């Protein structure tokens, strides 16, 4: 593979990376965008359902809702940036540039309402908003800009020296080479692959966070892993039933057929996600199952996409069996208002970044928006830096390749630990035991990475590093807040 240089290197082609690439291209920079995906569905952006929140006429109330959902832990300055720029970013990129046709009613946009939002303010396309944004965005970047997009191309490691990042080692078709860049923007998305049940696509192994942490960048709020309360798990896989369904009147019932959410929170089904997720877990443990009863709403006509998903997965209506699943990481690479990390020339945007907007708990439908707003800001700030070459790290591949089963087995062990000890409920004992297991696992993987280079091995290393960062941050937070919830005793022993 040829060595390459570029003004701005963006890693990841979800909404955040695409927004950063678009902005840098508009500024006249030579932009290269690499993504390990080879199809749109490999990004969480494609899967987004409920929609994207906007301020309408009341930015103060929107900010208030975000702060309340975060249990007062979100950074007010970051929240102000988000709500101030929300409507302009959505209009500029999604409406004027991409021509996304959000649902309307007789009065204009058909704003949706979701849990913990004070008013309807969510733009959506059916309950399949993500793909209606992502596909036109990918097409626009490919067809209408000068951005060079390399798919099926994975970033493995940052090229760095003394607190500055010079580019990235990338892998394509089993070969690797450096790309040197004036600035690098990480937009690698979430961490769902660390848990056995997640709404994220499989490739969400936390690569950007791991690469940045290894290079010495600060990370923040890693303990705040959000679990979505209403995922459906079948043999065909996992899919999400958007909060919008509860927003429209869907009711959660336990195995005895009883509605239970009013006993847990005054806002019942529309309580913050962490509260609903723990309630669903508890009721499932006590009564065997929890269903989302959609009989009070016109489900099939209001949510045709979800109706089709239920059919495909053999789920019969109106009672959809649901359980919590890992959904979103509130923390990540610590960045400022421009997406600048603690390392020179390294930016991070989207789910892999911690802007401070979400604090300990994310308000529904603010993640696409955060990716858009910070993507634009970082794309701008990353422009204008000179490209310099330094000696690239040597990645070795001198030992025989590992069998496919290797990564599978290690992932299995890692996910079990994360599920049992670093999941919806945690205990100090469990968190300390989990770190011991994860440290051992990371040590094993590190030993293999020293003499072998492959995408699955690097993904496993990313997962091990990020799992440890989460477990360590969780063990340092000794009180429950937002989606970090402590119980006294570990429910289960970690088996090695
Ligand atoms: C089922 C579901 C429903 C959701 N619904 C909503 C919603 O309604 N509203 C909302 O606001 N949010 C929603 N979210 C959350 C939101 O979709 C994500 O947080 C957001 O899309 C993340 O965008 P991103 O650009 O940061 O990452 P992603 O969209 O996940 O993109 C990450 C990109 O990085 C690439 N990548 C990763 N590692 C590497 C590497 N090493 N090298 C090269 N490329 C790499 C991936 O291939 C991918 O292209 C939902 C999430 C899910 C999973």
XYZ file of C-alpha atoms and ligand atoms in Angstrom:
549
model
C 0.000 0.000 0.000
C 1.302 3.469 -0.901
C 2.284 5.881 1.789
C 0.006 8.889 1.764
C -0.328 12.395 3.129
C -3.416 14.515 3.614
C -4.355 17.788 5.298
C -7.155 16.283 7.392
C -7.544 12.588 8.096
C -10.965 11.549 9.410
C -11.371 8.055 10.870
C -14.980 6.836 10.756
C -17.915 7.458 8.420
C -20.869 7.879 10.754
C -22.632 11.220 11.121
C -19.769 12.766 13.119
C -16.957 11.784 10.747
C -18.987 12.742 7.689
C -19.826 16.154 9.177
C -16.150 16.762 9.999
C -15.065 15.708 6.499
C -17.727 17.902 4.891
C -16.702 20.958 6.885
C -12.966 20.479 6.242
C -13.682 19.988 2.532
C -15.730 23.196 2.489
C -12.744 24.976 4.038
C -10.644 23.880 1.076
C -8.618 21.192 2.858
C -7.448 18.005 1.205
C -9.453 15.446 3.195
C -9.094 11.677 3.462
C -11.784 9.689 5.249
C -11.084 6.069 6.217
C -13.693 3.669 7.494
C -13.376 0.023 8.361
C -16.986 -0.398 7.228
C -17.787 -1.727 3.819
C -21.520 -1.032 4.056
C -23.538 1.764 5.702
C -25.125 -0.601 8.256
C -21.759 -0.936 10.013
C -22.204 2.510 11.609
C -24.614 3.191 14.488
C -25.754 6.259 12.572
C -27.527 4.022 10.065
C -29.506 2.362 12.881
C -30.720 5.507 14.615
C -34.465 5.431 14.952
C -36.236 8.114 16.986
C -34.569 11.086 15.328
C -32.626 14.236 15.959
C -33.635 16.843 18.518
C -33.758 20.542 17.645
C -34.426 23.576 19.822
C -37.527 24.926 18.080
C -38.189 28.227 19.884
C -36.856 27.345 23.293
C -33.124 26.611 23.575
C -33.221 27.227 27.344
C -35.795 24.500 27.914
C -33.859 22.088 25.688
C -30.699 22.820 27.703
C -32.642 22.309 30.906
C -33.914 18.907 29.734
C -30.384 17.774 28.837
C -29.054 18.878 32.224
C -31.892 17.182 34.104
C -31.507 13.889 32.214
C -27.809 13.952 33.088
C -28.635 14.308 36.805
C -27.042 17.749 36.711
C -23.664 16.396 35.579
C -23.553 17.617 31.960
C -21.184 20.515 31.261
C -23.387 23.637 30.903
C -20.974 25.277 28.428
C -21.003 22.214 26.168
C -24.797 22.046 26.414
C -25.041 25.706 25.468
C -22.872 25.081 22.412
C -25.146 22.222 21.403
C -28.450 24.031 21.776
C -27.136 27.269 20.255
C -25.896 25.570 17.097
C -28.462 22.767 16.814
C -30.983 24.298 14.448
C -28.374 25.856 12.177
C -26.406 22.581 11.899
C -29.555 20.586 11.103
C -30.790 23.119 8.555
C -27.392 23.602 6.938
C -26.333 19.964 6.574
C -29.399 17.761 6.790
C -32.052 19.914 5.140
C -30.240 22.289 2.745
C -27.272 20.103 1.768
C -28.599 16.539 1.933
C -32.287 17.258 1.375
C -33.461 14.908 4.149
C -37.248 14.874 4.093
C -38.268 14.774 7.740
C -41.861 13.754 8.438
C -44.371 16.574 8.334
C -47.973 17.067 9.330
C -50.434 19.786 8.319
C -48.548 22.406 10.405
C -44.987 21.732 9.211
C -42.511 19.336 10.791
C -44.067 16.483 12.756
C -41.971 16.899 15.922
C -41.757 13.723 18.016
C -41.571 13.553 21.809
C -39.339 11.157 23.713
C -38.533 10.339 27.322
C -37.382 13.263 29.490
C -38.035 15.867 26.762
C -40.330 18.631 27.992
C -41.922 19.110 24.578
C -42.080 17.494 21.133
C -38.847 18.604 19.404
C -37.532 15.576 17.525
C -37.259 15.572 13.747
C -37.628 12.091 12.333
C -38.329 9.989 9.279
C -40.710 7.260 10.425
C -38.703 5.528 13.214
C -35.826 4.913 10.829
C -34.227 8.353 10.816
C -30.620 7.106 10.761
C -30.631 5.516 7.350
C -32.476 8.475 5.821
C -29.597 10.671 6.973
C -26.659 8.297 6.580
C -27.178 7.061 3.026
C -27.592 10.528 1.462
C -24.655 11.764 3.551
C -22.356 8.991 2.264
C -23.549 9.637 -1.291
C -23.028 13.372 -0.984
C -19.479 13.012 0.350
C -18.617 10.529 -2.401
C -20.287 12.326 -5.309
C -20.295 16.020 -4.459
C -17.065 16.701 -2.554
C -13.326 16.182 -3.066
C -13.058 14.001 0.043
C -11.210 10.770 -0.702
C -13.109 7.980 1.029
C -11.372 4.645 1.665
C -13.715 1.964 2.916
C -12.853 -1.435 4.361
C -9.795 0.387 5.711
C -9.064 0.259 9.437
C -7.051 2.627 11.597
C -4.791 0.546 13.842
C -2.579 2.972 15.700
C -1.819 6.695 15.963
C 1.549 7.978 14.795
C 2.689 10.211 17.614
C 5.693 11.862 19.157
C 5.901 13.966 22.316
C 2.254 14.869 22.706
C 1.541 15.457 19.022
C -0.232 13.211 16.529
C 1.154 13.047 12.978
C -1.276 10.605 11.408
C -2.460 7.029 11.624
C -1.259 3.541 10.716
C -3.986 2.046 8.572
C -4.712 -1.469 7.356
C -6.295 -2.391 4.028
C -6.502 -5.858 2.483
C -4.140 -7.259 5.120
C -1.420 -4.675 4.428
C -0.613 -1.626 6.492
C 0.955 1.784 5.926
C 1.052 5.237 7.503
C -1.144 8.121 6.440
C 0.443 11.387 7.603
C -1.960 14.245 8.287
C -1.911 17.874 9.346
C -4.630 16.881 11.801
C -6.458 13.661 12.631
C -10.135 13.474 13.579
C -11.296 10.294 15.321
C -14.986 9.493 14.752
C -15.029 5.767 15.434
C -18.351 5.510 17.293
C -19.346 3.358 20.239
C -18.429 0.275 22.236
C -21.356 -2.135 21.883
C -19.078 -5.083 21.055
C -17.902 -5.079 24.686
C -21.269 -6.394 25.842
C -23.169 -9.562 24.890
C -26.326 -7.584 24.188
C -26.026 -4.307 22.365
C -28.005 -2.262 19.876
C -24.754 -1.260 18.100
C -23.307 -2.906 15.006
C -20.640 -5.583 15.610
C -17.669 -3.382 14.714
C -18.273 -1.030 17.658
C -15.079 -2.083 19.428
C -14.025 1.332 20.750
C -10.958 1.576 18.456
C -10.648 5.362 18.499
C -10.813 5.575 22.274
C -8.233 2.798 22.647
C -5.849 4.355 20.095
C -6.142 7.779 21.724
C -5.690 6.411 25.257
C -2.618 4.410 24.170
C -1.177 7.582 22.676
C -1.663 9.339 26.021
C -4.843 11.347 25.339
C -7.144 12.068 28.274
C -10.437 10.201 28.453
C -13.402 11.152 30.643
C -16.719 9.816 31.979
C -15.914 6.276 30.841
C -18.061 4.761 33.603
C -21.240 6.141 32.055
C -22.425 3.382 29.748
C -26.052 3.797 28.765
C -28.314 0.761 28.466
C -31.461 1.073 26.410
C -34.477 -0.419 28.208
C -36.393 -1.728 25.196
C -34.288 -3.929 22.939
C -35.652 -7.106 21.385
C -33.393 -10.156 21.362
C -34.229 -13.038 19.058
C -32.209 -15.693 17.292
C -32.095 -13.341 14.294
C -30.266 -10.758 16.400
C -31.021 -7.658 18.468
C -33.062 -4.640 17.443
C -34.212 -1.578 19.245
C -37.744 -0.381 19.852
C -37.386 3.370 19.891
C -38.373 5.496 22.862
C -40.746 7.185 20.435
C -43.066 4.177 20.877
C -43.342 4.935 24.593
C -43.586 8.631 23.712
C -46.689 7.838 21.678
C -48.285 5.778 24.476
C -46.702 2.306 24.523
C -46.912 0.720 27.998
C -44.435 -1.557 29.785
C -46.003 -4.591 31.490
C -44.352 -7.295 33.577
C -44.825 -11.072 33.376
C -48.005 -10.749 35.497
C -49.484 -8.362 32.930
C -49.160 -5.369 35.286
C -48.004 -1.888 34.338
C -45.086 -1.150 36.685
C -43.300 2.058 35.636
C -45.522 4.422 37.708
C -44.138 2.703 40.827
C -40.572 3.539 39.799
C -40.862 7.142 38.584
C -43.411 9.953 38.330
C -42.827 10.100 34.560
C -43.596 6.366 34.272
C -42.619 5.021 30.810
C -41.071 8.398 29.972
C -38.657 8.419 32.911
C -34.908 8.785 32.123
C -33.408 5.786 30.348
C -31.305 4.533 33.238
C -34.350 4.411 35.524
C -36.439 2.520 32.954
C -33.571 0.112 32.140
C -33.091 -0.849 35.807
C -36.843 -1.225 36.300
C -37.114 -3.524 33.262
C -34.174 -5.595 34.538
C -35.729 -5.889 38.008
C -39.201 -6.810 36.730
C -37.771 -9.404 34.357
C -35.875 -10.960 37.248
C -38.987 -10.995 39.423
C -41.749 -11.915 36.986
C -39.933 -13.632 34.126
C -40.503 -11.148 31.312
C -41.368 -7.600 30.335
C -43.351 -6.632 27.265
C -43.966 -3.328 25.555
C -47.712 -3.256 24.981
C -48.377 -1.230 21.822
C -52.150 -1.807 21.782
C -52.887 1.814 22.919
C -51.330 3.196 19.714
C -51.717 2.779 15.967
C -48.420 0.914 15.892
C -48.545 -0.524 12.396
C -49.379 2.776 10.716
C -47.222 4.981 12.960
C -44.177 2.695 13.003
C -44.171 0.722 9.745
C -40.419 0.121 9.899
C -40.608 -1.332 13.410
C -43.642 -3.380 12.428
C -41.598 -4.884 9.583
C -38.711 -5.602 11.986
C -41.080 -7.388 14.394
C -42.375 -9.496 11.491
C -38.862 -10.316 10.307
C -37.870 -11.408 13.803
C -41.026 -13.456 14.399
C -42.310 -11.127 17.146
C -46.098 -11.035 17.293
C -47.910 -7.804 18.168
C -49.199 -6.074 20.238
C -46.932 -7.315 23.097
C -43.245 -6.978 22.222
C -40.892 -8.799 24.640
C -38.114 -6.378 25.614
C -34.916 -6.371 27.675
C -32.148 -3.837 28.238
C -29.082 -3.750 25.970
C -25.917 -1.641 25.870
C -26.679 1.354 23.714
C -24.369 4.344 24.099
C -21.166 5.468 25.806
C -21.605 8.921 27.344
C -17.864 9.306 27.970
C -14.887 8.949 25.643
C -11.893 10.964 24.463
C -11.932 14.185 26.454
C -12.399 17.121 24.051
C -13.160 20.834 24.120
C -15.743 22.877 22.213
C -13.831 22.285 18.970
C -13.347 18.563 19.459
C -9.662 19.165 20.310
C -8.252 16.400 22.512
C -5.428 16.767 25.014
C -2.963 15.791 22.244
C -1.850 18.324 19.653
C -3.454 17.802 16.192
C -5.801 15.094 17.499
C -9.538 15.751 17.433
C -12.424 13.461 18.363
C -16.125 13.743 17.553
C -19.329 11.736 17.919
C -19.792 8.825 20.257
C -16.049 8.185 20.757
C -15.663 11.699 22.181
C -16.640 13.147 25.538
C -17.762 16.725 24.933
C -19.511 16.970 28.308
C -22.957 17.241 26.695
C -24.245 13.987 28.174
C -22.631 13.898 31.611
C -23.749 10.755 33.407
C -26.765 10.085 31.202
C -27.736 11.039 27.654
C -31.064 12.564 26.734
C -32.719 10.701 23.839
C -32.064 11.937 20.284
C -29.126 14.180 21.185
C -26.359 11.960 19.855
C -26.882 12.512 16.137
C -27.087 16.208 16.936
C -23.862 16.179 18.942
C -22.091 14.404 16.059
C -23.329 17.016 13.627
C -22.489 20.058 15.755
C -19.062 18.858 16.919
C -18.291 17.355 13.511
C -18.692 20.801 11.942
C -16.616 22.468 14.649
C -13.791 19.917 14.546
C -13.721 19.840 10.736
C -13.116 23.577 10.868
C -10.527 23.518 13.659
C -8.604 20.615 12.090
C -8.014 22.581 8.908
C -4.859 24.620 8.255
C -2.131 22.528 9.896
C 1.018 21.548 8.004
C 1.641 17.875 7.305
C 4.909 16.557 8.716
C 6.375 13.080 8.494
C 8.101 11.308 11.325
C 9.218 7.731 11.670
C 6.113 5.545 11.698
C 5.742 2.781 14.280
C 6.824 -0.622 13.043
C 3.971 -3.130 13.125
C 5.295 -6.663 13.055
C 3.819 -9.793 11.574
C 6.424 -12.434 12.038
C 4.452 -15.163 13.815
C 1.814 -17.418 12.259
C -1.716 -15.996 12.124
C -4.022 -16.947 14.969
C -7.043 -19.141 14.288
C -10.386 -17.310 13.961
C -11.514 -18.927 17.181
C -8.877 -16.997 19.147
C -10.526 -13.559 18.991
C -13.983 -15.140 19.330
C -13.103 -16.910 22.554
C -11.395 -13.885 24.105
C -14.336 -11.659 23.157
C -16.668 -14.149 24.778
C -14.721 -13.958 28.048
C -14.511 -10.177 27.927
C -18.232 -9.767 27.274
C -19.154 -12.057 30.120
C -17.099 -10.023 32.573
C -18.503 -6.734 31.282
C -22.068 -8.048 31.446
C -21.797 -9.583 34.896
C -19.703 -6.947 36.636
C -19.619 -3.729 34.614
C -23.219 -3.690 33.359
C -26.434 -1.961 34.458
C -25.663 -2.664 38.106
C -22.183 -2.781 39.596
C -20.629 -3.469 42.960
C -17.212 -2.411 44.300
C -16.209 -6.076 44.678
C -17.328 -6.998 41.171
C -15.560 -3.996 39.668
C -12.339 -4.884 41.371
C -12.551 -8.544 40.274
C -13.416 -7.522 36.722
C -10.275 -5.404 36.488
C -8.104 -8.343 37.484
C -9.624 -10.522 34.742
C -9.505 -7.746 32.142
C -5.875 -6.886 32.948
C -4.890 -10.504 32.409
C -6.807 -10.641 29.168
C -5.222 -7.411 27.910
C -1.779 -8.762 28.833
C -2.402 -11.878 26.713
C -3.624 -9.838 23.752
C -0.699 -7.372 24.033
C 1.732 -10.274 23.808
C 0.167 -11.420 20.531
C 0.005 -7.890 19.086
C 3.792 -7.531 19.577
C 4.485 -10.049 16.820
C 1.273 -10.132 14.799
C -0.793 -7.530 12.969
C -4.378 -8.159 11.987
C -7.626 -6.256 12.185
C -9.393 -8.732 14.505
C -6.440 -8.729 16.901
C -6.358 -4.931 17.041
C -10.115 -4.832 17.574
C -9.725 -7.249 20.446
C -6.970 -5.086 21.893
C -9.222 -2.009 21.589
C -12.028 -3.841 23.373
C -9.706 -4.961 26.183
C -8.284 -1.450 26.669
C -11.689 0.254 26.651
C -13.202 -2.371 28.966
C -10.427 -1.710 31.450
C -10.932 2.052 31.162
C -14.643 1.593 31.906
C -14.090 -0.794 34.822
C -11.391 1.444 36.312
C -13.468 4.637 35.999
C -16.482 2.821 37.486
C -14.473 1.608 40.461
C -13.277 5.154 41.135
C -16.850 6.534 41.190
C -18.064 5.443 44.609
C -21.632 6.721 44.399
C -24.460 6.007 41.986
C -25.099 8.703 39.428
C -26.910 8.588 36.068
C -26.171 5.327 34.316
C -23.468 4.316 36.813
C -25.460 2.388 39.410
C -23.870 0.729 42.425
C -25.327 -2.125 44.459
C -23.738 -3.622 47.567
C -23.003 -7.118 46.379
C -21.904 -8.627 43.101
C -24.733 -10.746 41.736
C -22.415 -13.256 40.219
C -18.844 -14.411 40.468
C -16.550 -13.678 37.565
C -15.304 -16.903 36.139
C -12.021 -16.762 34.331
C -30.178 1.180 17.236
C -29.749 2.589 17.554
C -30.686 3.602 17.577
C -30.286 4.911 17.869
N -31.204 5.920 17.790
C -30.773 7.205 17.935
C -31.662 8.292 17.705
O -32.819 8.106 17.333
N -31.190 9.548 17.864
C -29.898 9.811 18.251
O -29.527 10.982 18.394
N -29.038 8.794 18.466
C -29.433 7.504 18.293
N -28.552 6.489 18.484
C -27.169 6.810 18.813
C -26.466 7.329 17.566
O -26.950 6.639 16.437
C -24.967 7.154 17.640
O -24.466 7.545 18.881
C -24.306 8.010 16.557
O -24.845 7.684 15.292
C -22.811 7.793 16.563
O -22.296 8.418 15.429
P -20.740 8.363 15.180
O -20.497 9.059 13.889
O -20.009 8.817 16.369
O -20.417 6.774 15.056
P -20.967 5.664 14.068
O -22.159 6.102 13.323
O -21.059 4.398 14.836
O -19.786 5.516 13.010
C -18.523 5.027 13.404
C -17.681 4.840 12.152
O -16.330 4.571 12.521
C -15.860 3.461 11.777
N -14.734 2.871 12.523
C -14.738 2.369 13.783
N -13.487 1.948 14.102
C -12.706 2.206 13.037
C -11.332 1.990 12.749
N -10.488 1.423 13.621
N -10.855 2.355 11.530
C -11.668 2.909 10.592
N -12.997 3.131 10.820
C -13.488 2.787 12.025
C -17.096 2.586 11.629
O -16.931 1.636 10.609
C -18.137 3.651 11.294
O -18.017 4.048 9.936
C -28.933 5.181 18.178
C -28.004 4.158 18.168
C -28.390 2.860 17.836
C -27.337 1.786 17.789
